[in-house]
């Protein structure tokens, strides 16, 4: 019991690999299995994938190392760690705002994440029950539409997923987080490889899928797509909102940050690419369009499973995989804030988790309604539904901004000797990392941000004005 109530500063993961598993669990989620394939599809494939990989290398890796190092040095919840680290380096206490912004972003992401994960729970059960067998794509599409059109059903699945998340978090670092990722992550690898094998054998269109993902067509690329690729690099690695910082706080002093971060990034990227390679050949096998948007998994892929031999079982396995991946990520969205609440107030982990999850659940009803009652134009925010707006705001704005501030803090503000000791790299490697945090990552974020959100819309506006 003491384990559950102790302040984060008193705890560490029981094994050095647990950090890798937990951080990979956070990174690998709906972002890899649902969002990456569909935004790759919308943005035309290969060119988008290449920019995404460049963003992972230039921005993702250095910032993930920075977040982990800040977390381990601070040893508290991100909000308190950031304030403490700033004080220790003689910087403004306003840096604590980075932790607050992370908590705010996590709240927003979880609110829609849980709704989408709820779809996956519904689909797991329906797949195994054989509901989709023999359905035409139009019927599968109709089924998805009717799920989205029913706020009560959506709310039920959203509630089930929030409760699952809350139960894991309330059980604490060891009994909840560690034990669950230890089972979920290996299961996830096995299930995904099974689905990939199935796609290679059954689709007959494997090379078409490979071509779609890796053929580079520069004309497919717009600044919007580049922003989406960068935003996704942050989203998929869980960066920019202090989640990795919260997990870093439980990391033993002896573990090597560069090696562990390297493993997490490789695992996350590998899973996203394998998911794409498993999904696109099945899409092409059914003569369907890869640019189907958020419905790619729930309509296009589901139609493929509905009409291929063994689709009932493999489809069920696939959606179970999506639920597990989503759960190991959602718990990481809750942990930083719950860690702060139990540090700050004399409340139990279970109480903090319940109140937090209830608030997120309530806000998530906005996403539920985005697909039905609030789908009309009158309920739109900047031309987007509530769900699209929250997704855009978090992935494309607050995560990159949070990441930028973390890079600047680690590269410029924090005392060099502290971060040097924490990272424990050779001098050359340290200088390279520092240059990435000080210059390269901030420039990438600012340039992409400028062109996609200021320059491109401005040119469009001027173009329209000139007509
Ligand atoms: N990385 C998760 C995914 O790819 O699904 C989403 C996520 C989890 C984003 C945790 C941010 C975060 F802090």
PDB file of N, CA and C in Angstrom, residues 220-320:
ATOM      1  N   UNK A 220       3.785  15.733 -53.646  1.00  0.00           N
ATOM      2  CA  UNK A 220       2.702  15.441 -52.694  1.00  0.00           C
ATOM      3  C   UNK A 220       2.806  16.280 -51.424  1.00  0.00           C
ATOM      4  N   UNK A 221       3.932  16.990 -51.292  1.00  0.00           N
ATOM      5  CA  UNK A 221       4.205  17.603 -50.000  1.00  0.00           C
ATOM      6  C   UNK A 221       3.780  19.068 -49.934  1.00  0.00           C
ATOM      7  N   UNK A 222       2.967  19.421 -48.917  1.00  0.00           N
ATOM      8  CA  UNK A 222       2.635  20.839 -48.699  1.00  0.00           C
ATOM      9  C   UNK A 222       3.160  21.174 -47.305  1.00  0.00           C
ATOM     10  N   UNK A 223       3.173  22.472 -46.960  1.00  0.00           N
ATOM     11  CA  UNK A 223       3.611  22.828 -45.601  1.00  0.00           C
ATOM     12  C   UNK A 223       2.673  22.242 -44.567  1.00  0.00           C
ATOM     13  N   UNK A 224       1.423  22.128 -44.964  1.00  0.00           N
ATOM     14  CA  UNK A 224       0.459  21.513 -44.048  1.00  0.00           C
ATOM     15  C   UNK A 224       0.852  20.076 -43.718  1.00  0.00           C
ATOM     16  N   UNK A 225       1.287  19.356 -44.776  1.00  0.00           N
ATOM     17  CA  UNK A 225       1.690  17.966 -44.572  1.00  0.00           C
ATOM     18  C   UNK A 225       2.951  17.906 -43.711  1.00  0.00           C
ATOM     19  N   UNK A 226       3.860  18.883 -43.925  1.00  0.00           N
ATOM     20  CA  UNK A 226       5.089  18.895 -43.120  1.00  0.00           C
ATOM     21  C   UNK A 226       4.737  19.164 -41.651  1.00  0.00           C
ATOM     22  N   UNK A 227       3.793  20.094 -41.422  1.00  0.00           N
ATOM     23  CA  UNK A 227       3.372  20.361 -40.039  1.00  0.00           C
ATOM     24  C   UNK A 227       2.732  19.106 -39.434  1.00  0.00           C
ATOM     25  N   UNK A 228       1.918  18.442 -40.257  1.00  0.00           N
ATOM     26  CA  UNK A 228       1.269  17.226 -39.746  1.00  0.00           C
ATOM     27  C   UNK A 228       2.323  16.178 -39.396  1.00  0.00           C
ATOM     28  N   UNK A 229       3.382  16.073 -40.223  1.00  0.00           N
ATOM     29  CA  UNK A 229       4.432  15.086 -39.958  1.00  0.00           C
ATOM     30  C   UNK A 229       5.177  15.440 -38.667  1.00  0.00           C
ATOM     31  N   UNK A 230       5.469  16.740 -38.492  1.00  0.00           N
ATOM     32  CA  UNK A 230       6.189  17.108 -37.275  1.00  0.00           C
ATOM     33  C   UNK A 230       5.289  16.930 -36.048  1.00  0.00           C
ATOM     34  N   UNK A 231       4.059  17.398 -36.167  1.00  0.00           N
ATOM     35  CA  UNK A 231       3.118  17.244 -35.050  1.00  0.00           C
ATOM     36  C   UNK A 231       2.994  15.776 -34.688  1.00  0.00           C
ATOM     37  N   UNK A 232       2.956  14.951 -35.723  1.00  0.00           N
ATOM     38  CA  UNK A 232       2.794  13.528 -35.435  1.00  0.00           C
ATOM     39  C   UNK A 232       4.039  12.941 -34.768  1.00  0.00           C
ATOM     40  N   UNK A 233       5.217  13.457 -35.148  1.00  0.00           N
ATOM     41  CA  UNK A 233       6.440  12.962 -34.494  1.00  0.00           C
ATOM     42  C   UNK A 233       6.342  13.215 -32.986  1.00  0.00           C
ATOM     43  N   UNK A 234       5.830  14.401 -32.607  1.00  0.00           N
ATOM     44  CA  UNK A 234       5.655  14.689 -31.178  1.00  0.00           C
ATOM     45  C   UNK A 234       4.605  13.774 -30.567  1.00  0.00           C
ATOM     46  N   UNK A 235       3.479  13.674 -31.270  1.00  0.00           N
ATOM     47  CA  UNK A 235       2.361  12.899 -30.726  1.00  0.00           C
ATOM     48  C   UNK A 235       2.772  11.446 -30.510  1.00  0.00           C
ATOM     49  N   UNK A 236       3.393  10.866 -31.541  1.00  0.00           N
ATOM     50  CA  UNK A 236       3.677   9.432 -31.460  1.00  0.00           C
ATOM     51  C   UNK A 236       4.744   9.115 -30.423  1.00  0.00           C
ATOM     52  N   UNK A 237       5.677  10.052 -30.205  1.00  0.00           N
ATOM     53  CA  UNK A 237       6.703   9.771 -29.182  1.00  0.00           C
ATOM     54  C   UNK A 237       6.271  10.281 -27.805  1.00  0.00           C
ATOM     55  N   UNK A 238       5.049  10.762 -27.701  1.00  0.00           N
ATOM     56  CA  UNK A 238       4.532  11.324 -26.439  1.00  0.00           C
ATOM     57  C   UNK A 238       5.394  12.466 -25.929  1.00  0.00           C
ATOM     58  N   UNK A 239       5.870  13.302 -26.839  1.00  0.00           N
ATOM     59  CA  UNK A 239       6.764  14.383 -26.422  1.00  0.00           C
ATOM     60  C   UNK A 239       6.042  15.709 -26.319  1.00  0.00           C
ATOM     61  N   UNK A 240       6.631  16.620 -25.529  1.00  0.00           N
ATOM     62  CA  UNK A 240       6.135  17.980 -25.492  1.00  0.00           C
ATOM     63  C   UNK A 240       5.072  18.204 -24.433  1.00  0.00           C
ATOM     64  N   UNK A 241       4.670  17.135 -23.735  1.00  0.00           N
ATOM     65  CA  UNK A 241       3.694  17.368 -22.668  1.00  0.00           C
ATOM     66  C   UNK A 241       4.132  16.725 -21.350  1.00  0.00           C
ATOM     67  N   UNK A 242       5.440  16.486 -21.244  1.00  0.00           N
ATOM     68  CA  UNK A 242       6.042  16.069 -19.974  1.00  0.00           C
ATOM     69  C   UNK A 242       5.693  14.654 -19.524  1.00  0.00           C
ATOM     70  N   UNK A 243       5.110  13.841 -20.407  1.00  0.00           N
ATOM     71  CA  UNK A 243       4.834  12.459 -20.033  1.00  0.00           C
ATOM     72  C   UNK A 243       6.126  11.695 -19.822  1.00  0.00           C
ATOM     73  N   UNK A 244       7.032  11.891 -20.782  1.00  0.00           N
ATOM     74  CA  UNK A 244       8.294  11.165 -20.691  1.00  0.00           C
ATOM     75  C   UNK A 244       9.099  11.690 -19.490  1.00  0.00           C
ATOM     76  N   UNK A 245       8.873  12.978 -19.178  1.00  0.00           N
ATOM     77  CA  UNK A 245       9.531  13.543 -17.997  1.00  0.00           C
ATOM     78  C   UNK A 245       9.003  12.843 -16.736  1.00  0.00           C
ATOM     79  N   UNK A 246       7.694  12.628 -16.695  1.00  0.00           N
ATOM     80  CA  UNK A 246       7.098  11.963 -15.523  1.00  0.00           C
ATOM     81  C   UNK A 246       7.651  10.548 -15.389  1.00  0.00           C
ATOM     82  N   UNK A 247       7.790   9.830 -16.495  1.00  0.00           N
ATOM     83  CA  UNK A 247       8.321   8.470 -16.435  1.00  0.00           C
ATOM     84  C   UNK A 247       9.828   8.492 -16.114  1.00  0.00           C
ATOM     85  N   UNK A 248      10.512   9.520 -16.621  1.00  0.00           N
ATOM     86  CA  UNK A 248      11.953   9.652 -16.351  1.00  0.00           C
ATOM     87  C   UNK A 248      12.223   9.815 -14.859  1.00  0.00           C
ATOM     88  N   UNK A 249      11.244  10.407 -14.150  1.00  0.00           N
ATOM     89  CA  UNK A 249      11.418  10.624 -12.708  1.00  0.00           C
ATOM     90  C   UNK A 249      11.539   9.310 -11.949  1.00  0.00           C
ATOM     91  N   UNK A 250      11.032   8.234 -12.527  1.00  0.00           N
ATOM     92  CA  UNK A 250      11.109   6.932 -11.851  1.00  0.00           C
ATOM     93  C   UNK A 250      12.274   6.098 -12.370  1.00  0.00           C
ATOM     94  N   UNK A 251      13.147   6.721 -13.176  1.00  0.00           N
ATOM     95  CA  UNK A 251      14.215   5.944 -13.807  1.00  0.00           C
ATOM     96  C   UNK A 251      15.424   5.856 -12.876  1.00  0.00           C
ATOM     97  N   UNK A 252      15.990   4.648 -12.706  1.00  0.00           N
ATOM     98  CA  UNK A 252      17.157   4.529 -11.831  1.00  0.00           C
ATOM     99  C   UNK A 252      18.327   5.355 -12.367  1.00  0.00           C
ATOM    100  N   UNK A 253      19.149   5.876 -11.443  1.00  0.00           N
ATOM    101  CA  UNK A 253      20.262   6.754 -11.818  1.00  0.00           C
ATOM    102  C   UNK A 253      21.241   6.083 -12.777  1.00  0.00           C
ATOM    103  N   UNK A 254      21.384   4.767 -12.633  1.00  0.00           N
ATOM    104  CA  UNK A 254      22.449   4.102 -13.393  1.00  0.00           C
ATOM    105  C   UNK A 254      22.104   3.862 -14.868  1.00  0.00           C
ATOM    106  N   UNK A 255      20.808   3.842 -15.185  1.00  0.00           N
ATOM    107  CA  UNK A 255      20.420   3.494 -16.567  1.00  0.00           C
ATOM    108  C   UNK A 255      20.888   4.566 -17.558  1.00  0.00           C
ATOM    109  N   UNK A 256      21.298   4.123 -18.743  1.00  0.00           N
ATOM    110  CA  UNK A 256      21.779   5.082 -19.743  1.00  0.00           C
ATOM    111  C   UNK A 256      20.603   5.691 -20.500  1.00  0.00           C
ATOM    112  N   UNK A 257      20.525   7.016 -20.469  1.00  0.00           N
ATOM    113  CA  UNK A 257      19.385   7.691 -21.111  1.00  0.00           C
ATOM    114  C   UNK A 257      19.438   7.531 -22.622  1.00  0.00           C
ATOM    115  N   UNK A 258      20.633   7.662 -23.215  1.00  0.00           N
ATOM    116  CA  UNK A 258      20.691   7.607 -24.681  1.00  0.00           C
ATOM    117  C   UNK A 258      20.284   6.228 -25.180  1.00  0.00           C
ATOM    118  N   UNK A 259      20.749   5.190 -24.481  1.00  0.00           N
ATOM    119  CA  UNK A 259      20.414   3.842 -24.947  1.00  0.00           C
ATOM    120  C   UNK A 259      18.922   3.543 -24.785  1.00  0.00           C
ATOM    121  N   UNK A 260      18.377   3.943 -23.644  1.00  0.00           N
ATOM    122  CA  UNK A 260      16.956   3.637 -23.435  1.00  0.00           C
ATOM    123  C   UNK A 260      16.080   4.447 -24.399  1.00  0.00           C
ATOM    124  N   UNK A 261      16.411   5.732 -24.569  1.00  0.00           N
ATOM    125  CA  UNK A 261      15.612   6.542 -25.497  1.00  0.00           C
ATOM    126  C   UNK A 261      15.738   5.972 -26.916  1.00  0.00           C
ATOM    127  N   UNK A 262      16.962   5.570 -27.284  1.00  0.00           N
ATOM    128  CA  UNK A 262      17.166   4.965 -28.612  1.00  0.00           C
ATOM    129  C   UNK A 262      16.248   3.761 -28.792  1.00  0.00           C
ATOM    130  N   UNK A 263      16.160   2.907 -27.781  1.00  0.00           N
ATOM    131  CA  UNK A 263      15.307   1.718 -27.918  1.00  0.00           C
ATOM    132  C   UNK A 263      13.838   2.110 -28.088  1.00  0.00           C
ATOM    133  N   UNK A 264      13.400   3.110 -27.309  1.00  0.00           N
ATOM    134  CA  UNK A 264      11.989   3.505 -27.389  1.00  0.00           C
ATOM    135  C   UNK A 264      11.658   4.052 -28.779  1.00  0.00           C
ATOM    136  N   UNK A 265      12.561   4.909 -29.288  1.00  0.00           N
ATOM    137  CA  UNK A 265      12.297   5.525 -30.596  1.00  0.00           C
ATOM    138  C   UNK A 265      12.280   4.459 -31.690  1.00  0.00           C
ATOM    139  N   UNK A 266      13.233   3.533 -31.620  1.00  0.00           N
ATOM    140  CA  UNK A 266      13.276   2.483 -32.644  1.00  0.00           C
ATOM    141  C   UNK A 266      12.000   1.633 -32.583  1.00  0.00           C
ATOM    142  N   UNK A 267      11.593   1.265 -31.372  1.00  0.00           N
ATOM    143  CA  UNK A 267      10.384   0.441 -31.239  1.00  0.00           C
ATOM    144  C   UNK A 267       9.161   1.172 -31.783  1.00  0.00           C
ATOM    145  N   UNK A 268       9.036   2.445 -31.412  1.00  0.00           N
ATOM    146  CA  UNK A 268       7.844   3.198 -31.824  1.00  0.00           C
ATOM    147  C   UNK A 268       7.793   3.341 -33.351  1.00  0.00           C
ATOM    148  N   UNK A 269       8.937   3.682 -33.940  1.00  0.00           N
ATOM    149  CA  UNK A 269       8.968   3.889 -35.396  1.00  0.00           C
ATOM    150  C   UNK A 269       8.713   2.564 -36.105  1.00  0.00           C
ATOM    151  N   UNK A 270       9.329   1.516 -35.585  1.00  0.00           N
ATOM    152  CA  UNK A 270       9.152   0.186 -36.173  1.00  0.00           C
ATOM    153  C   UNK A 270       7.668  -0.203 -36.172  1.00  0.00           C
ATOM    154  N   UNK A 271       7.004   0.020 -35.048  1.00  0.00           N
ATOM    155  CA  UNK A 271       5.591  -0.382 -34.949  1.00  0.00           C
ATOM    156  C   UNK A 271       4.731   0.423 -35.926  1.00  0.00           C
ATOM    157  N   UNK A 272       5.016   1.736 -36.051  1.00  0.00           N
ATOM    158  CA  UNK A 272       4.205   2.544 -36.979  1.00  0.00           C
ATOM    159  C   UNK A 272       4.399   2.033 -38.402  1.00  0.00           C
ATOM    160  N   UNK A 273       5.652   1.778 -38.776  1.00  0.00           N
ATOM    161  CA  UNK A 273       5.903   1.330 -40.155  1.00  0.00           C
ATOM    162  C   UNK A 273       5.285  -0.047 -40.389  1.00  0.00           C
ATOM    163  N   UNK A 274       5.430  -0.933 -39.406  1.00  0.00           N
ATOM    164  CA  UNK A 274       4.839  -2.272 -39.572  1.00  0.00           C
ATOM    165  C   UNK A 274       3.309  -2.163 -39.663  1.00  0.00           C
ATOM    166  N   UNK A 275       2.729  -1.265 -38.868  1.00  0.00           N
ATOM    167  CA  UNK A 275       1.269  -1.107 -38.941  1.00  0.00           C
ATOM    168  C   UNK A 275       0.870  -0.668 -40.348  1.00  0.00           C
ATOM    169  N   UNK A 276       1.616   0.294 -40.906  1.00  0.00           N
ATOM    170  CA  UNK A 276       1.325   0.747 -42.274  1.00  0.00           C
ATOM    171  C   UNK A 276       1.478  -0.397 -43.261  1.00  0.00           C
ATOM    172  N   UNK A 277       2.560  -1.166 -43.089  1.00  0.00           N
ATOM    173  CA  UNK A 277       2.812  -2.273 -44.025  1.00  0.00           C
ATOM    174  C   UNK A 277       1.767  -3.376 -43.881  1.00  0.00           C
ATOM    175  N   UNK A 278       1.179  -3.484 -42.703  1.00  0.00           N
ATOM    176  CA  UNK A 278       0.126  -4.494 -42.530  1.00  0.00           C
ATOM    177  C   UNK A 278      -1.198  -3.982 -43.109  1.00  0.00           C
ATOM    178  N   UNK A 279      -1.435  -2.667 -42.972  1.00  0.00           N
ATOM    179  CA  UNK A 279      -2.753  -2.132 -43.331  1.00  0.00           C
ATOM    180  C   UNK A 279      -2.899  -1.825 -44.829  1.00  0.00           C
ATOM    181  N   UNK A 280      -1.916  -1.118 -45.415  1.00  0.00           N
ATOM    182  CA  UNK A 280      -2.109  -0.679 -46.808  1.00  0.00           C
ATOM    183  C   UNK A 280      -2.293  -1.824 -47.807  1.00  0.00           C
ATOM    184  N   UNK A 281      -1.521  -2.931 -47.727  1.00  0.00           N
ATOM    185  CA  UNK A 281      -1.780  -4.017 -48.680  1.00  0.00           C
ATOM    186  C   UNK A 281      -3.212  -4.547 -48.578  1.00  0.00           C
ATOM    187  N   UNK A 282      -3.757  -4.579 -47.340  1.00  0.00           N
ATOM    188  CA  UNK A 282      -5.142  -5.053 -47.189  1.00  0.00           C
ATOM    189  C   UNK A 282      -6.118  -4.058 -47.824  1.00  0.00           C
ATOM    190  N   UNK A 283      -5.772  -2.771 -47.711  1.00  0.00           N
ATOM    191  CA  UNK A 283      -6.613  -1.737 -48.319  1.00  0.00           C
ATOM    192  C   UNK A 283      -6.606  -1.897 -49.842  1.00  0.00           C
ATOM    193  N   UNK A 284      -5.387  -2.074 -50.399  1.00  0.00           N
ATOM    194  CA  UNK A 284      -5.288  -2.210 -51.862  1.00  0.00           C
ATOM    195  C   UNK A 284      -5.931  -3.512 -52.342  1.00  0.00           C
ATOM    196  N   UNK A 285      -5.834  -4.550 -51.520  1.00  0.00           N
ATOM    197  CA  UNK A 285      -6.415  -5.835 -51.919  1.00  0.00           C
ATOM    198  C   UNK A 285      -7.916  -5.696 -52.134  1.00  0.00           C
ATOM    199  N   UNK A 286      -8.513  -4.717 -51.436  1.00  0.00           N
ATOM    200  CA  UNK A 286      -9.964  -4.535 -51.553  1.00  0.00           C
ATOM    201  C   UNK A 286     -10.330  -3.392 -52.486  1.00  0.00           C
ATOM    202  N   UNK A 287      -9.320  -2.973 -53.291  1.00  0.00           N
ATOM    203  CA  UNK A 287      -9.560  -1.876 -54.234  1.00  0.00           C
ATOM    204  C   UNK A 287     -10.084  -0.633 -53.560  1.00  0.00           C
ATOM    205  N   UNK A 288      -9.541  -0.328 -52.368  1.00  0.00           N
ATOM    206  CA  UNK A 288     -10.070   0.838 -51.674  1.00  0.00           C
ATOM    207  C   UNK A 288      -9.029   1.942 -51.631  1.00  0.00           C
ATOM    208  N   UNK A 289      -9.482   3.129 -51.244  1.00  0.00           N
ATOM    209  CA  UNK A 289      -8.627   4.311 -51.238  1.00  0.00           C
ATOM    210  C   UNK A 289      -7.846   4.423 -49.929  1.00  0.00           C
ATOM    211  N   UNK A 290      -6.526   4.684 -49.981  1.00  0.00           N
ATOM    212  CA  UNK A 290      -5.790   4.833 -48.713  1.00  0.00           C
ATOM    213  C   UNK A 290      -6.090   6.155 -48.006  1.00  0.00           C
ATOM    214  N   UNK A 291      -6.652   7.130 -48.727  1.00  0.00           N
ATOM    215  CA  UNK A 291      -6.873   8.448 -48.119  1.00  0.00           C
ATOM    216  C   UNK A 291      -8.221   8.576 -47.434  1.00  0.00           C
ATOM    217  N   UNK A 292      -8.682   7.507 -46.820  1.00  0.00           N
ATOM    218  CA  UNK A 292     -10.039   7.504 -46.240  1.00  0.00           C
ATOM    219  C   UNK A 292     -10.208   8.276 -44.933  1.00  0.00           C
ATOM    220  N   UNK A 293      -9.123   8.854 -44.389  1.00  0.00           N
ATOM    221  CA  UNK A 293      -9.255   9.646 -43.157  1.00  0.00           C
ATOM    222  C   UNK A 293      -9.409   8.769 -41.917  1.00  0.00           C
ATOM    223  N   UNK A 294      -9.934   9.380 -40.835  1.00  0.00           N
ATOM    224  CA  UNK A 294     -10.010   8.663 -39.555  1.00  0.00           C
ATOM    225  C   UNK A 294     -10.743   7.326 -39.636  1.00  0.00           C
ATOM    226  N   UNK A 295     -11.537   7.135 -40.705  1.00  0.00           N
ATOM    227  CA  UNK A 295     -12.273   5.873 -40.830  1.00  0.00           C
ATOM    228  C   UNK A 295     -11.433   4.752 -41.434  1.00  0.00           C
ATOM    229  N   UNK A 296     -10.152   5.048 -41.736  1.00  0.00           N
ATOM    230  CA  UNK A 296      -9.325   4.038 -42.431  1.00  0.00           C
ATOM    231  C   UNK A 296      -9.368   2.677 -41.735  1.00  0.00           C
ATOM    232  N   UNK A 297      -9.190   2.677 -40.424  1.00  0.00           N
ATOM    233  CA  UNK A 297      -9.202   1.388 -39.709  1.00  0.00           C
ATOM    234  C   UNK A 297     -10.605   0.824 -39.611  1.00  0.00           C
ATOM    235  N   UNK A 298     -11.539   1.739 -39.350  1.00  0.00           N
ATOM    236  CA  UNK A 298     -12.867   1.275 -38.959  1.00  0.00           C
ATOM    237  C   UNK A 298     -13.781   0.992 -40.150  1.00  0.00           C
ATOM    238  N   UNK A 299     -13.402   1.494 -41.326  1.00  0.00           N
ATOM    239  CA  UNK A 299     -14.205   1.186 -42.508  1.00  0.00           C
ATOM    240  C   UNK A 299     -13.364   0.405 -43.509  1.00  0.00           C
ATOM    241  N   UNK A 300     -12.280   1.049 -43.976  1.00  0.00           N
ATOM    242  CA  UNK A 300     -11.507   0.438 -45.051  1.00  0.00           C
ATOM    243  C   UNK A 300     -10.902  -0.885 -44.604  1.00  0.00           C
ATOM    244  N   UNK A 301     -10.161  -0.832 -43.512  1.00  0.00           N
ATOM    245  CA  UNK A 301      -9.497  -2.058 -43.060  1.00  0.00           C
ATOM    246  C   UNK A 301     -10.519  -3.111 -42.619  1.00  0.00           C
ATOM    247  N   UNK A 302     -11.554  -2.636 -41.961  1.00  0.00           N
ATOM    248  CA  UNK A 302     -12.581  -3.570 -41.500  1.00  0.00           C
ATOM    249  C   UNK A 302     -13.260  -4.260 -42.688  1.00  0.00           C
ATOM    250  N   UNK A 303     -13.475  -3.520 -43.778  1.00  0.00           N
ATOM    251  CA  UNK A 303     -14.057  -4.147 -44.975  1.00  0.00           C
ATOM    252  C   UNK A 303     -13.125  -5.225 -45.500  1.00  0.00           C
ATOM    253  N   UNK A 304     -11.810  -4.941 -45.426  1.00  0.00           N
ATOM    254  CA  UNK A 304     -10.852  -5.943 -45.902  1.00  0.00           C
ATOM    255  C   UNK A 304     -10.977  -7.208 -45.054  1.00  0.00           C
ATOM    256  N   UNK A 305     -11.013  -7.041 -43.739  1.00  0.00           N
ATOM    257  CA  UNK A 305     -11.138  -8.209 -42.862  1.00  0.00           C
ATOM    258  C   UNK A 305     -12.460  -8.939 -43.109  1.00  0.00           C
ATOM    259  N   UNK A 306     -13.505  -8.160 -43.443  1.00  0.00           N
ATOM    260  CA  UNK A 306     -14.827  -8.763 -43.612  1.00  0.00           C
ATOM    261  C   UNK A 306     -14.866  -9.731 -44.795  1.00  0.00           C
ATOM    262  N   UNK A 307     -13.946  -9.520 -45.736  1.00  0.00           N
ATOM    263  CA  UNK A 307     -14.027 -10.299 -46.967  1.00  0.00           C
ATOM    264  C   UNK A 307     -12.831 -11.190 -47.238  1.00  0.00           C
ATOM    265  N   UNK A 308     -11.961 -11.327 -46.248  1.00  0.00           N
ATOM    266  CA  UNK A 308     -10.808 -12.202 -46.456  1.00  0.00           C
ATOM    267  C   UNK A 308     -10.942 -13.419 -45.545  1.00  0.00           C
ATOM    268  N   UNK A 309     -10.405 -14.558 -45.978  1.00  0.00           N
ATOM    269  CA  UNK A 309     -10.503 -15.748 -45.124  1.00  0.00           C
ATOM    270  C   UNK A 309      -9.791 -15.514 -43.792  1.00  0.00           C
ATOM    271  N   UNK A 310     -10.390 -15.943 -42.710  1.00  0.00           N
ATOM    272  CA  UNK A 310      -9.780 -15.777 -41.381  1.00  0.00           C
ATOM    273  C   UNK A 310      -9.888 -14.354 -40.863  1.00  0.00           C
ATOM    274  N   UNK A 311     -10.609 -13.501 -41.602  1.00  0.00           N
ATOM    275  CA  UNK A 311     -10.690 -12.080 -41.231  1.00  0.00           C
ATOM    276  C   UNK A 311     -11.339 -11.855 -39.879  1.00  0.00           C
ATOM    277  N   UNK A 312     -12.278 -12.729 -39.524  1.00  0.00           N
ATOM    278  CA  UNK A 312     -12.978 -12.566 -38.251  1.00  0.00           C
ATOM    279  C   UNK A 312     -11.991 -12.626 -37.079  1.00  0.00           C
ATOM    280  N   UNK A 313     -11.129 -13.670 -37.113  1.00  0.00           N
ATOM    281  CA  UNK A 313     -10.159 -13.853 -36.024  1.00  0.00           C
ATOM    282  C   UNK A 313      -9.074 -12.778 -36.093  1.00  0.00           C
ATOM    283  N   UNK A 314      -8.487 -12.596 -37.294  1.00  0.00           N
ATOM    284  CA  UNK A 314      -7.377 -11.649 -37.376  1.00  0.00           C
ATOM    285  C   UNK A 314      -7.854 -10.213 -37.172  1.00  0.00           C
ATOM    286  N   UNK A 315      -9.062  -9.929 -37.635  1.00  0.00           N
ATOM    287  CA  UNK A 315      -9.631  -8.605 -37.399  1.00  0.00           C
ATOM    288  C   UNK A 315      -9.833  -8.380 -35.903  1.00  0.00           C
ATOM    289  N   UNK A 316     -10.352  -9.389 -35.215  1.00  0.00           N
ATOM    290  CA  UNK A 316     -10.554  -9.289 -33.766  1.00  0.00           C
ATOM    291  C   UNK A 316      -9.223  -9.068 -33.067  1.00  0.00           C
ATOM    292  N   UNK A 317      -8.216  -9.849 -33.495  1.00  0.00           N
ATOM    293  CA  UNK A 317      -6.883  -9.704 -32.895  1.00  0.00           C
ATOM    294  C   UNK A 317      -6.358  -8.292 -33.133  1.00  0.00           C
ATOM    295  N   UNK A 318      -6.568  -7.803 -34.339  1.00  0.00           N
ATOM    296  CA  UNK A 318      -6.057  -6.469 -34.662  1.00  0.00           C
ATOM    297  C   UNK A 318      -6.670  -5.410 -33.736  1.00  0.00           C
ATOM    298  N   UNK A 319      -7.984  -5.447 -33.561  1.00  0.00           N
ATOM    299  CA  UNK A 319      -8.608  -4.406 -32.736  1.00  0.00           C
ATOM    300  C   UNK A 319      -8.278  -4.572 -31.253  1.00  0.00           C
ATOM    301  N   UNK A 320      -8.049  -5.808 -30.839  1.00  0.00           N
ATOM    302  CA  UNK A 320      -7.610  -6.022 -29.462  1.00  0.00           C
ATOM    303  C   UNK A 320      -6.244  -5.346 -29.257  1.00  0.00           C
TER     304      UNK A 320
END
